[in-house]
Tab-separated table of C-alpha atoms and ligand atoms in Angstrom:
chain	number	residue	atom	x	y	z
A	888	MET	CA	-2.694	20.291	-1.154
A	889	ALA	CA	-0.154	22.824	-2.460
A	890	ALA	CA	-2.647	24.004	-5.076
A	891	ALA	CA	-5.461	24.315	-2.547
A	892	ILE	CA	-3.310	26.267	-0.112
A	893	ALA	CA	-2.074	28.591	-2.845
A	894	ALA	CA	-5.606	29.170	-4.146
A	895	HIS	CA	-6.707	30.001	-0.622
A	896	GLU	CA	-3.810	32.394	-0.166
A	897	SER	CA	-4.868	34.089	-3.395
A	898	GLY	CA	-8.328	34.739	-2.020
A	899	VAL	CA	-10.448	31.672	-2.838
A	900	LYS	CA	-12.805	31.081	0.040
A	901	ASP	CA	-14.672	27.876	-0.679
A	902	ILE	CA	-12.459	24.930	-1.551
A	903	LEU	CA	-13.270	21.237	-1.617
A	904	LEU	CA	-10.386	18.773	-1.724
A	905	LEU	CA	-11.275	15.246	-2.808
A	906	GLU	CA	-8.868	12.441	-1.909
A	907	ARG	CA	-9.533	8.847	-2.850
A	908	ASP	CA	-7.296	7.365	-0.157
A	909	GLN	CA	-8.067	7.275	3.562
A	910	TYR	CA	-5.372	9.818	4.312
A	911	LEU	CA	-3.814	12.838	2.619
A	912	GLY	CA	-0.402	12.827	0.998
A	913	GLY	CA	-0.867	10.429	-1.885
A	914	ILE	CA	2.137	8.471	-3.051
A	915	LEU	CA	4.456	10.361	-0.675
A	916	ASN	CA	3.231	8.177	2.171
A	917	GLN	CA	4.881	5.110	0.718
A	918	CYS	CA	8.064	6.944	-0.333
A	919	ILE	CA	9.715	6.539	3.050
A	920	HIS	CA	13.221	7.277	1.736
A	921	THR	CA	14.863	10.684	2.020
A	922	GLY	CA	15.557	13.198	-0.704
A	923	PHE	CA	12.417	15.284	-0.647
A	924	GLY	CA	12.151	18.950	0.211
A	925	ILE	CA	15.669	20.148	-0.502
A	926	GLU	CA	14.438	22.866	-2.810
A	927	TYR	CA	11.093	23.648	-1.225
A	928	PHE	CA	11.901	23.427	2.480
A	929	LYS	CA	15.713	23.604	2.225
A	930	GLU	CA	15.788	20.446	4.297
A	931	VAL	CA	16.192	16.777	3.540
A	932	LEU	CA	12.937	14.995	4.316
A	933	THR	CA	11.306	11.647	3.689
A	934	GLY	CA	8.102	11.454	1.672
A	935	PRO	CA	5.764	11.178	4.676
A	936	GLU	CA	7.529	14.076	6.406
A	937	TYR	CA	7.190	16.194	3.287
A	938	ALA	CA	3.478	15.390	3.062
A	939	GLN	CA	3.074	16.071	6.776
A	940	ARG	CA	4.238	19.673	6.313
A	941	PHE	CA	1.386	20.296	3.899
A	942	ILE	CA	-1.137	18.326	5.953
A	943	LYS	CA	-0.364	20.476	8.981
A	944	GLU	CA	-0.745	23.648	6.930
A	945	ILE	CA	-3.969	22.649	5.212
A	946	LYS	CA	-5.657	21.550	8.429
A	947	LYS	CA	-5.292	25.076	9.753
A	948	ILE	CA	-7.487	26.439	6.974
A	949	PRO	CA	-11.212	26.006	7.665
A	950	ASP	CA	-12.101	27.273	4.181
A	951	ILE	CA	-10.639	24.088	2.737
A	952	GLU	CA	-12.970	21.151	3.210
A	953	ILE	CA	-11.181	17.822	2.993
A	954	SER	CA	-13.137	14.795	1.864
A	955	LEU	CA	-11.281	11.492	2.183
A	956	LYS	CA	-12.153	8.123	0.627
A	957	SER	CA	-13.764	10.108	-2.164
A	958	PHE	CA	-13.343	8.580	-5.557
A	959	VAL	CA	-14.333	10.688	-8.554
A	960	VAL	CA	-16.097	8.584	-11.153
A	961	ASP	CA	-17.395	11.179	-13.567
A	962	LEU	CA	-16.458	14.633	-14.769
A	963	THR	CA	-18.281	16.749	-17.316
A	964	ARG	CA	-17.295	19.754	-19.388
A	965	ASP	CA	-19.172	22.147	-17.093
A	966	LYS	CA	-16.989	20.896	-14.180
A	967	THR	CA	-19.597	18.782	-12.500
A	968	LEU	CA	-17.921	16.017	-10.527
A	969	THR	CA	-19.552	12.832	-9.377
A	970	PHE	CA	-17.763	11.010	-6.590
A	971	ILE	CA	-18.398	8.018	-4.418
A	972	LYS	CA	-17.671	7.931	-0.721
A	973	PRO	CA	-18.404	4.934	1.471
A	974	GLY	CA	-22.176	4.704	1.398
A	975	ILE	CA	-22.895	7.768	-0.737
A	976	LEU	CA	-22.799	9.035	-4.275
A	977	GLU	CA	-22.409	12.786	-4.506
A	978	LYS	CA	-22.439	15.397	-7.222
A	979	VAL	CA	-20.785	18.784	-6.985
A	980	LYS	CA	-20.424	21.548	-9.536
A	981	ALA	CA	-17.212	23.539	-9.350
A	982	ARG	CA	-16.606	26.962	-10.816
A	983	VAL	CA	-12.985	26.161	-11.170
A	984	LEU	CA	-11.276	22.811	-10.955
A	985	ILE	CA	-7.668	21.761	-10.342
A	986	MET	CA	-6.755	18.192	-11.090
A	987	ALA	CA	-3.818	16.742	-9.151
A	988	THR	CA	-4.281	13.122	-10.113
A	989	GLY	CA	-0.609	12.299	-10.503
A	990	CYS	CA	0.692	9.341	-12.439
A	991	ARG	CA	0.393	5.642	-12.641
A	992	GLU	CA	3.153	3.257	-13.499
A	993	LYS	CA	3.760	1.801	-16.886
A	994	THR	CA	3.021	-1.898	-16.833
A	995	ARG	CA	4.456	-5.146	-18.125
A	996	GLU	CA	2.019	-4.937	-21.017
A	997	MET	CA	3.547	-1.669	-22.212
A	998	ILE	CA	7.043	-3.112	-22.554
A	999	HIS	CA	6.129	-6.427	-24.133
A	1000	ILE	CA	7.727	-9.213	-22.146
A	1001	ALA	CA	6.940	-12.664	-23.442
A	1002	GLY	CA	6.388	-15.743	-21.345
A	1003	THR	CA	3.901	-17.158	-18.915
A	1004	ARG	CA	1.727	-15.212	-16.504
A	1005	PRO	CA	2.767	-16.467	-13.100
A	1006	SER	CA	2.270	-14.527	-9.902
A	1007	GLY	CA	5.243	-12.569	-8.635
A	1008	VAL	CA	5.289	-9.778	-11.221
A	1009	PHE	CA	4.768	-6.396	-9.576
A	1010	SER	CA	5.141	-2.797	-10.558
A	1011	ALA	CA	7.865	-1.229	-8.404
A	1012	GLY	CA	5.376	1.136	-6.824
A	1013	LEU	CA	3.029	-1.670	-5.845
A	1014	ALA	CA	5.907	-3.522	-4.194
A	1015	GLN	CA	6.716	-0.282	-2.383
A	1016	LYS	CA	3.178	-0.043	-1.088
A	1017	LEU	CA	3.173	-3.678	0.024
A	1018	ILE	CA	6.404	-3.313	1.982
A	1019	ASN	CA	6.102	0.190	3.381
A	1020	ILE	CA	2.376	0.464	4.029
A	1021	GLU	CA	1.140	-3.114	4.338
A	1022	GLY	CA	4.297	-4.577	5.859
A	1023	LEU	CA	4.414	-7.495	3.418
A	1024	LEU	CA	7.518	-8.655	1.573
A	1025	PRO	CA	6.445	-9.700	-1.933
A	1026	GLY	CA	9.426	-11.962	-2.624
A	1027	LYS	CA	12.867	-13.177	-1.649
A	1028	ARG	CA	14.831	-13.215	-4.896
A	1029	VAL	CA	14.155	-10.258	-7.097
A	1030	VAL	CA	14.981	-9.098	-10.605
A	1031	ILE	CA	14.135	-5.530	-11.544
A	1032	ALA	CA	13.193	-4.610	-15.088
A	1033	GLY	CA	14.121	-1.007	-15.805
A	1034	SER	CA	16.133	1.435	-13.756
A	1035	GLY	CA	13.579	4.101	-12.917
A	1036	ASP	CA	13.977	5.761	-9.537
A	1037	ILE	CA	11.287	3.719	-7.832
A	1038	GLY	CA	12.929	0.507	-9.040
A	1039	LEU	CA	16.334	1.571	-7.711
A	1040	ILE	CA	14.876	2.601	-4.390
A	1041	MET	CA	12.992	-0.667	-4.127
A	1042	ALA	CA	16.190	-2.598	-4.850
A	1043	ARG	CA	17.642	-1.135	-1.669
A	1044	ARG	CA	14.431	-1.660	0.239
A	1045	PHE	CA	14.364	-5.365	-0.645
A	1046	MET	CA	18.027	-5.758	0.320
A	1047	LEU	CA	17.432	-4.056	3.670
A	1048	GLU	CA	14.517	-6.380	4.357
A	1049	GLY	CA	16.727	-9.374	3.784
A	1050	ALA	CA	15.721	-10.291	0.251
A	1051	GLU	CA	18.248	-10.659	-2.509
A	1052	VAL	CA	18.191	-8.483	-5.617
A	1053	ARG	CA	19.743	-10.542	-8.386
A	1054	ALA	CA	19.926	-7.894	-11.091
A	1055	VAL	CA	18.646	-4.608	-12.408
A	1056	ILE	CA	18.119	-4.856	-16.135
A	1057	GLU	CA	18.000	-1.686	-18.217
A	1058	ILE	CA	17.490	-1.600	-21.966
A	1059	GLU	CA	19.156	1.796	-22.377
A	1060	LYS	CA	22.876	2.548	-22.111
A	1061	LYS	CA	22.469	4.351	-18.838
A	1062	THR	CA	20.104	4.597	-15.928
A	1063	ARG	CA	16.774	6.391	-16.176
A	1064	GLY	CA	16.919	7.215	-12.500
A	1065	LEU	CA	18.893	9.829	-10.609
A	1066	LEU	CA	22.603	9.108	-10.192
A	1067	ARG	CA	22.335	9.477	-6.454
A	1068	ASN	CA	19.946	6.553	-6.382
A	1069	VAL	CA	22.356	4.411	-8.372
A	1070	VAL	CA	25.051	5.170	-5.803
A	1071	GLN	CA	23.114	4.690	-2.597
A	1072	CYS	CA	20.702	1.975	-3.696
A	1073	ILE	CA	22.670	-0.132	-6.168
A	1074	GLU	CA	26.399	0.398	-5.616
A	1075	ASP	CA	26.108	0.410	-1.814
A	1076	PHE	CA	24.579	-3.060	-1.995
A	1077	GLU	CA	26.708	-4.322	-4.871
A	1078	ILE	CA	23.722	-5.192	-7.019
A	1079	PRO	CA	24.681	-6.063	-10.594
A	1080	MET	CA	23.269	-3.723	-13.225
A	1081	TYR	CA	22.914	-4.866	-16.810
A	1082	PHE	CA	22.681	-2.060	-19.324
A	1083	ASN	CA	21.717	-2.639	-22.958
A	1084	HIS	CA	19.755	-5.637	-21.767
A	1085	ARG	CA	16.083	-6.391	-21.689
A	1086	ILE	CA	14.030	-9.105	-20.094
A	1087	SER	CA	12.885	-11.235	-22.974
A	1088	LYS	CA	10.942	-13.814	-21.049
A	1089	ILE	CA	9.400	-14.471	-17.675
A	1090	ASN	CA	9.348	-18.174	-16.824
A	1091	GLY	CA	7.320	-20.061	-14.241
A	1092	LYS	CA	4.079	-21.897	-13.828
A	1093	ASP	CA	2.240	-20.577	-10.790
A	1094	ARG	CA	4.990	-18.388	-9.408
A	1095	VAL	CA	7.877	-16.723	-11.224
A	1096	GLU	CA	10.798	-19.169	-11.382
A	1097	SER	CA	13.261	-17.259	-13.538
A	1098	VAL	CA	13.658	-14.569	-16.150
A	1099	THR	CA	15.658	-14.592	-19.333
A	1100	ALA	CA	17.467	-11.412	-20.321
A	1101	VAL	CA	19.074	-10.692	-23.640
A	1102	LYS	CA	21.556	-8.077	-24.793
A	1103	VAL	CA	20.309	-5.520	-27.297
A	1104	ASP	CA	22.146	-3.503	-29.958
A	1105	ASP	CA	21.973	0.276	-30.453
A	1106	ASP	CA	18.634	-0.059	-32.222
A	1107	LEU	CA	17.326	-2.096	-29.282
A	1108	ASN	CA	17.180	-5.299	-31.311
A	1109	ASP	CA	18.002	-8.536	-29.506
A	1110	ILE	CA	21.488	-9.909	-30.135
A	1111	PRO	CA	21.109	-13.677	-30.649
A	1112	GLY	CA	23.055	-15.951	-28.351
A	1113	THR	CA	23.398	-13.450	-25.512
A	1114	ASP	CA	20.703	-14.923	-23.269
A	1115	VAL	CA	21.310	-14.861	-19.540
A	1116	ARG	CA	19.006	-16.540	-17.059
A	1117	PHE	CA	18.336	-15.353	-13.528
A	1118	ASP	CA	16.563	-17.574	-11.028
A	1119	CYS	CA	14.128	-15.473	-9.042
A	1120	ASP	CA	10.661	-15.515	-7.529
A	1121	THR	CA	9.801	-11.879	-8.137
A	1122	VAL	CA	10.025	-9.408	-11.000
A	1123	LEU	CA	9.580	-5.682	-10.484
A	1124	ILE	CA	8.703	-3.479	-13.401
A	1125	SER	CA	10.138	0.022	-13.182
A	1126	VAL	CA	9.927	1.559	-16.603
A	1127	GLY	CA	8.530	4.976	-15.917
A	1128	LEU	CA	5.316	6.798	-15.212
A	1129	ILE	CA	2.400	7.950	-17.242
A	1130	PRO	CA	0.085	10.832	-16.280
A	1131	GLU	CA	-3.345	9.815	-15.093
A	1132	ASN	CA	-5.824	11.953	-17.009
A	1133	GLU	CA	-8.799	9.780	-17.848
A	1134	LEU	CA	-11.227	12.027	-15.970
A	1135	ILE	CA	-10.426	15.196	-17.864
A	1136	GLU	CA	-10.433	13.218	-21.072
A	1137	MET	CA	-13.951	12.164	-20.135
A	1138	ALA	CA	-14.800	15.847	-19.741
A	1139	GLY	CA	-13.531	16.562	-23.245
A	1140	VAL	CA	-10.064	17.981	-22.580
A	1141	GLN	CA	-7.697	17.418	-25.464
A	1142	ILE	CA	-5.103	14.816	-24.521
A	1143	ASP	CA	-1.786	14.133	-26.198
A	1144	LYS	CA	-2.065	10.400	-26.848
A	1145	LYS	CA	1.691	9.879	-26.722
A	1146	THR	CA	2.320	11.356	-23.278
A	1147	ASN	CA	-1.217	11.102	-21.881
A	1148	SER	CA	-0.927	14.700	-20.689
A	1149	PRO	CA	-3.230	17.566	-21.686
A	1150	VAL	CA	-2.467	19.414	-24.907
A	1151	SER	CA	-1.486	22.857	-23.695
A	1152	HIS	CA	0.642	25.841	-24.579
A	1153	GLU	CA	0.738	27.154	-21.066
A	1154	LEU	CA	1.697	25.514	-17.806
A	1155	ASN	CA	-1.239	23.916	-15.986
A	1156	LYS	CA	-3.881	25.065	-18.483
A	1157	THR	CA	-6.052	22.790	-20.575
A	1158	SER	CA	-8.359	23.228	-23.548
A	1159	ILE	CA	-11.262	23.825	-21.121
A	1160	PRO	CA	-11.086	27.265	-19.452
A	1161	GLY	CA	-11.130	27.035	-15.681
A	1162	LEU	CA	-9.982	23.420	-15.667
A	1163	PHE	CA	-6.378	23.217	-14.550
A	1164	VAL	CA	-4.035	20.273	-14.195
A	1165	CYS	CA	-1.008	20.382	-11.927
A	1166	GLY	CA	1.980	18.317	-10.879
A	1167	ASN	CA	2.697	14.932	-12.376
A	1168	SER	CA	-0.623	14.715	-14.135
A	1169	PHE	CA	0.389	17.752	-16.191
A	1170	LYS	CA	3.892	16.498	-16.844
A	1171	VAL	CA	6.117	13.940	-15.120
A	1172	TYR	CA	8.583	15.638	-12.785
A	1173	ASP	CA	11.719	14.124	-11.264
A	1174	ILE	CA	11.288	15.655	-7.837
A	1175	VAL	CA	8.319	16.446	-5.673
A	1176	ASP	CA	9.541	19.960	-4.884
A	1177	SER	CA	8.886	20.906	-8.510
A	1178	VAL	CA	5.449	19.323	-8.275
A	1179	SER	CA	4.579	21.515	-5.286
A	1180	LEU	CA	5.856	24.671	-6.966
A	1181	ASP	CA	3.949	23.874	-10.148
A	1182	SER	CA	0.816	23.158	-8.135
A	1183	GLU	CA	1.038	26.496	-6.374
A	1184	ILE	CA	1.044	28.169	-9.760
A	1185	ALA	CA	-2.097	26.209	-10.638
A	1186	GLY	CA	-3.700	27.370	-7.395
A	1187	ARG	CA	-2.953	30.997	-8.219
A	1188	LEU	CA	-4.164	30.594	-11.809
A	1189	ALA	CA	-7.429	29.187	-10.520
A	1190	ALA	CA	-7.871	32.144	-8.177
A	1191	GLU	CA	-7.148	34.573	-10.990
A	1192	TYR	CA	-9.666	32.814	-13.235
A	1193	LEU	CA	-12.359	33.231	-10.591
A	1194	ARG	CA	-11.559	36.918	-10.101
A	1195	LYS	CA	-11.856	37.599	-13.821
A	1196	LYS	CA	-15.179	35.806	-14.042
A	1197	ILE	CA	-16.886	37.856	-11.367
B	1044	MET	CA	44.475	7.173	-5.325
B	1045	ASN	CA	42.093	9.052	-7.596
B	1046	LYS	CA	38.415	8.220	-7.438
B	1047	LYS	CA	35.185	9.479	-8.921
B	1048	LEU	CA	32.253	9.850	-6.545
B	1049	THR	CA	28.708	10.926	-7.204
B	1050	CYS	CA	27.454	13.268	-4.522
B	1051	ILE	CA	24.114	12.038	-3.184
B	1052	GLU	CA	23.279	15.005	-1.006
B	1053	CYS	CA	20.868	16.475	-3.521
B	1054	PRO	CA	19.247	15.440	-6.806
B	1055	ARG	CA	21.825	17.367	-8.835
B	1056	GLY	CA	24.278	14.467	-8.430
B	1057	CYS	CA	27.583	16.314	-8.971
B	1058	VAL	CA	30.470	14.087	-9.984
B	1059	LEU	CA	33.312	14.630	-7.545
B	1060	SER	CA	36.890	13.838	-8.368
B	1061	VAL	CA	38.786	12.948	-5.219
B	1062	ASP	CA	42.345	12.049	-4.336
B	1063	ALA	CA	42.818	10.123	-1.140
B	1064	GLU	CA	45.963	9.128	0.708
B	1065	ASN	CA	45.950	6.736	3.659
B	1066	GLY	CA	42.207	7.038	4.002
B	1067	LYS	CA	42.316	10.850	4.086
B	1068	LEU	CA	40.987	13.229	1.459
B	1069	VAL	CA	43.792	15.318	-0.049
B	1070	ARG	CA	42.207	16.896	-3.121
B	1071	LEU	CA	38.641	17.458	-4.249
B	1072	GLU	CA	37.097	18.874	-7.409
B	1073	GLY	CA	33.651	19.102	-8.924
B	1074	TYR	CA	31.510	19.933	-5.917
B	1075	GLU	CA	29.108	22.806	-6.151
B	1076	CYS	CA	28.268	23.469	-2.557
B	1077	PRO	CA	29.670	22.840	0.936
B	1078	LYS	CA	27.479	19.772	1.361
B	1079	GLY	CA	29.396	18.128	-1.474
B	1080	GLU	CA	32.690	18.726	0.294
B	1081	LYS	CA	31.373	17.245	3.525
B	1082	TYR	CA	30.035	14.253	1.638
B	1083	ALA	CA	33.374	13.573	-0.058
B	1084	ILE	CA	35.251	13.681	3.247
B	1085	ALA	CA	32.758	11.321	4.881
B	1086	GLU	CA	32.734	8.986	1.902
B	1087	ILE	CA	36.506	8.554	2.083
B	1088	GLU	CA	36.980	8.617	5.823
B	1089	ASN	CA	33.804	7.041	7.184
B	1090	PRO	CA	30.934	6.484	4.765
B	1091	THR	CA	27.557	7.128	6.362
B	1092	ARG	CA	23.932	6.974	5.258
B	1093	ILE	CA	20.595	8.044	6.614
B	1094	LEU	CA	18.729	4.781	7.115
B	1095	THR	CA	15.008	4.702	6.387
B	1096	SER	CA	12.705	1.792	7.084
B	1097	THR	CA	9.380	0.930	8.687
B	1098	VAL	CA	8.373	-0.517	12.042
B	1099	LEU	CA	5.383	-2.594	12.938
B	1100	THR	CA	2.608	-1.195	15.126
B	1101	GLU	CA	0.146	-2.871	17.439
B	1102	GLY	CA	-3.377	-1.515	17.644
B	1103	LEU	CA	-2.766	1.679	15.667
B	1104	PHE	CA	-4.580	3.056	12.624
B	1105	LEU	CA	-1.589	2.290	10.395
B	1106	LYS	CA	0.089	-1.098	10.301
B	1107	MET	CA	3.539	0.311	9.585
B	1108	ILE	CA	5.160	3.541	10.766
B	1109	PRO	CA	7.979	4.869	8.606
B	1110	VAL	CA	11.158	5.726	10.499
B	1111	ARG	CA	14.608	7.123	9.826
B	1112	THR	CA	17.803	7.933	11.609
B	1113	SER	CA	17.952	11.606	12.555
B	1114	ASP	CA	21.491	11.797	11.191
B	1115	PRO	CA	23.596	9.591	8.934
B	1116	ILE	CA	24.946	6.449	10.595
B	1117	PRO	CA	28.010	4.457	9.519
B	1118	LYS	CA	27.316	2.264	6.506
B	1119	SER	CA	28.852	-0.655	8.369
B	1120	ASP	CA	26.107	-0.442	11.029
B	1121	ILE	CA	23.188	-0.705	8.641
B	1122	LYS	CA	22.723	-4.477	8.887
B	1123	LYS	CA	22.742	-4.350	12.658
B	1124	ALA	CA	20.350	-1.423	12.594
B	1125	MET	CA	17.872	-3.351	10.449
B	1126	SER	CA	17.895	-6.323	12.804
B	1127	GLU	CA	17.055	-3.944	15.657
B	1128	ILE	CA	14.305	-2.189	13.716
B	1129	ILE	CA	12.574	-5.502	13.007
B	1130	LYS	CA	12.137	-6.086	16.745
B	1131	ILE	CA	10.390	-2.783	17.500
B	1132	ARG	CA	6.622	-2.578	18.070
B	1133	ILE	CA	4.890	0.786	18.397
B	1134	LYS	CA	1.791	0.720	20.568
B	1135	ARG	CA	1.155	4.387	21.322
B	1136	SER	CA	0.058	7.322	19.205
B	1137	ILE	CA	3.008	8.870	17.523
B	1138	ARG	CA	3.896	12.142	15.844
B	1139	THR	CA	6.354	12.912	13.090
B	1140	GLY	CA	9.760	13.502	14.670
B	1141	ASP	CA	9.062	11.526	17.851
B	1142	VAL	CA	12.140	9.657	19.039
B	1143	ILE	CA	11.641	5.892	18.994
B	1144	ILE	CA	15.139	4.924	20.087
B	1145	LYS	CA	17.540	7.482	21.496
B	1146	ASP	CA	21.197	7.282	20.480
B	1147	PHE	CA	20.453	4.391	18.116
B	1148	LEU	CA	23.265	1.782	18.301
B	1149	GLY	CA	25.380	4.364	20.055
B	1150	SER	CA	25.717	6.301	16.810
B	1151	GLY	CA	24.621	9.595	18.335
B	1152	ALA	CA	21.701	9.620	15.908
B	1153	ASP	CA	18.162	8.879	17.086
B	1154	LEU	CA	15.673	6.638	15.366
B	1155	ILE	CA	12.665	8.883	14.707
B	1156	ALA	CA	9.146	8.436	13.338
B	1157	THR	CA	8.414	10.158	10.029
B	1158	ARG	CA	4.633	10.027	10.067
B	1159	ASP	CA	1.813	10.854	12.464
B	1160	CYS	CA	-0.340	7.994	13.614
B	1161	SER	CA	-3.031	7.738	16.237
B	1162	VAL	CA	-4.708	4.753	17.808
C	748	SF4	S1	27.847	19.010	-4.369
C	748	SF4	FE1	26.111	20.201	-3.611
C	748	SF4	S2	24.988	20.691	-5.491
C	748	SF4	FE2	26.355	19.006	-6.013
C	748	SF4	S3	25.124	17.152	-5.685
C	748	SF4	FE3	26.254	17.549	-3.798
C	748	SF4	S4	24.819	18.704	-2.554
C	748	SF4	FE4	24.077	18.821	-4.640
């Protein structure tokens, strides 16, 4: 939305915004906690409130057509997009394209936890969606693997909803999340944090029954004999985000395989001229305010690209 | 008594060094803006938090409406606040900022909606 508004402000007249969800705002809608907007709006807002500011703005601009429930399935080098919408398959060719596809969460598979495959293992963001959007509590006794911000925030959310968070287990020496989240989500609720530990095994037949954690040395190797066991019915994985860029990869944009972001020497640009990437899909930011500011730059770059082409 | 606090007012997370006597702040270092000073005083004298949660709807487009307190409420009230929030049902269209409960738990803060939702 920030990119579309900025492109419009820079003179672009015909903008199509494709959103796969049934409402605008993306992940912000499930981030109901505060801490957004301090830089951008000079106010402390929750995620939905932050999104709402942009939704209000964008709805005032008739030149921006918003298409919800629109899932892009194909993208080619000449910027032809194919998307599905309930009941239809549509193709549209853009002269300039801005991708704001964000991130997805790293999964259990990426951090190699041994054990069985019972139900009850969630990514932190999925648990957040279940609680905050669907109104479902995924479990009662929770262990969190990793101390990313979403994991910390979900620790508090589970505690508030009456579940018990048994432990947050972080392989590094210190938290990956913001300090403020450690204070208000972990310390406020006296949740034990285990640094230099990793979950070595998830146990349980149909449902998670417990996890085993083990202490690791400076090279992240397990220290034998340091096993601790936590009884729990739920494990949340919060080990970071990875940019979602499969579509532009499909179109032939060069992707850095390590970070899954586009290979680029300049902010928001990719190896295909006129194809821009903004926000978390370009690089993972800590705060949404930076994402909006970055996206505005992308919007202006796109407008400039169009001006030069005419 | 000397204590280290992490200011949570913004993502910068300044580490504040505070000295308190009889529950009052007597010395403060490490803050980088007035909000940090306010936070330190509150944290020593009466710790407060903005509470965010969700409430259930009936017959609306969304199943859950996110809510928050308009101002920080005492940390000690949070449990009570949650047991109140669980009881609420929203049945009418709502806009961001609409007051759901005025003067929530007598804290002076209102419980407000943080998302628009129509029927
Ligand atoms: S003291 Fe000011 S700058 Fe530092 S964390 Fe607190 S609010 Fe932010």
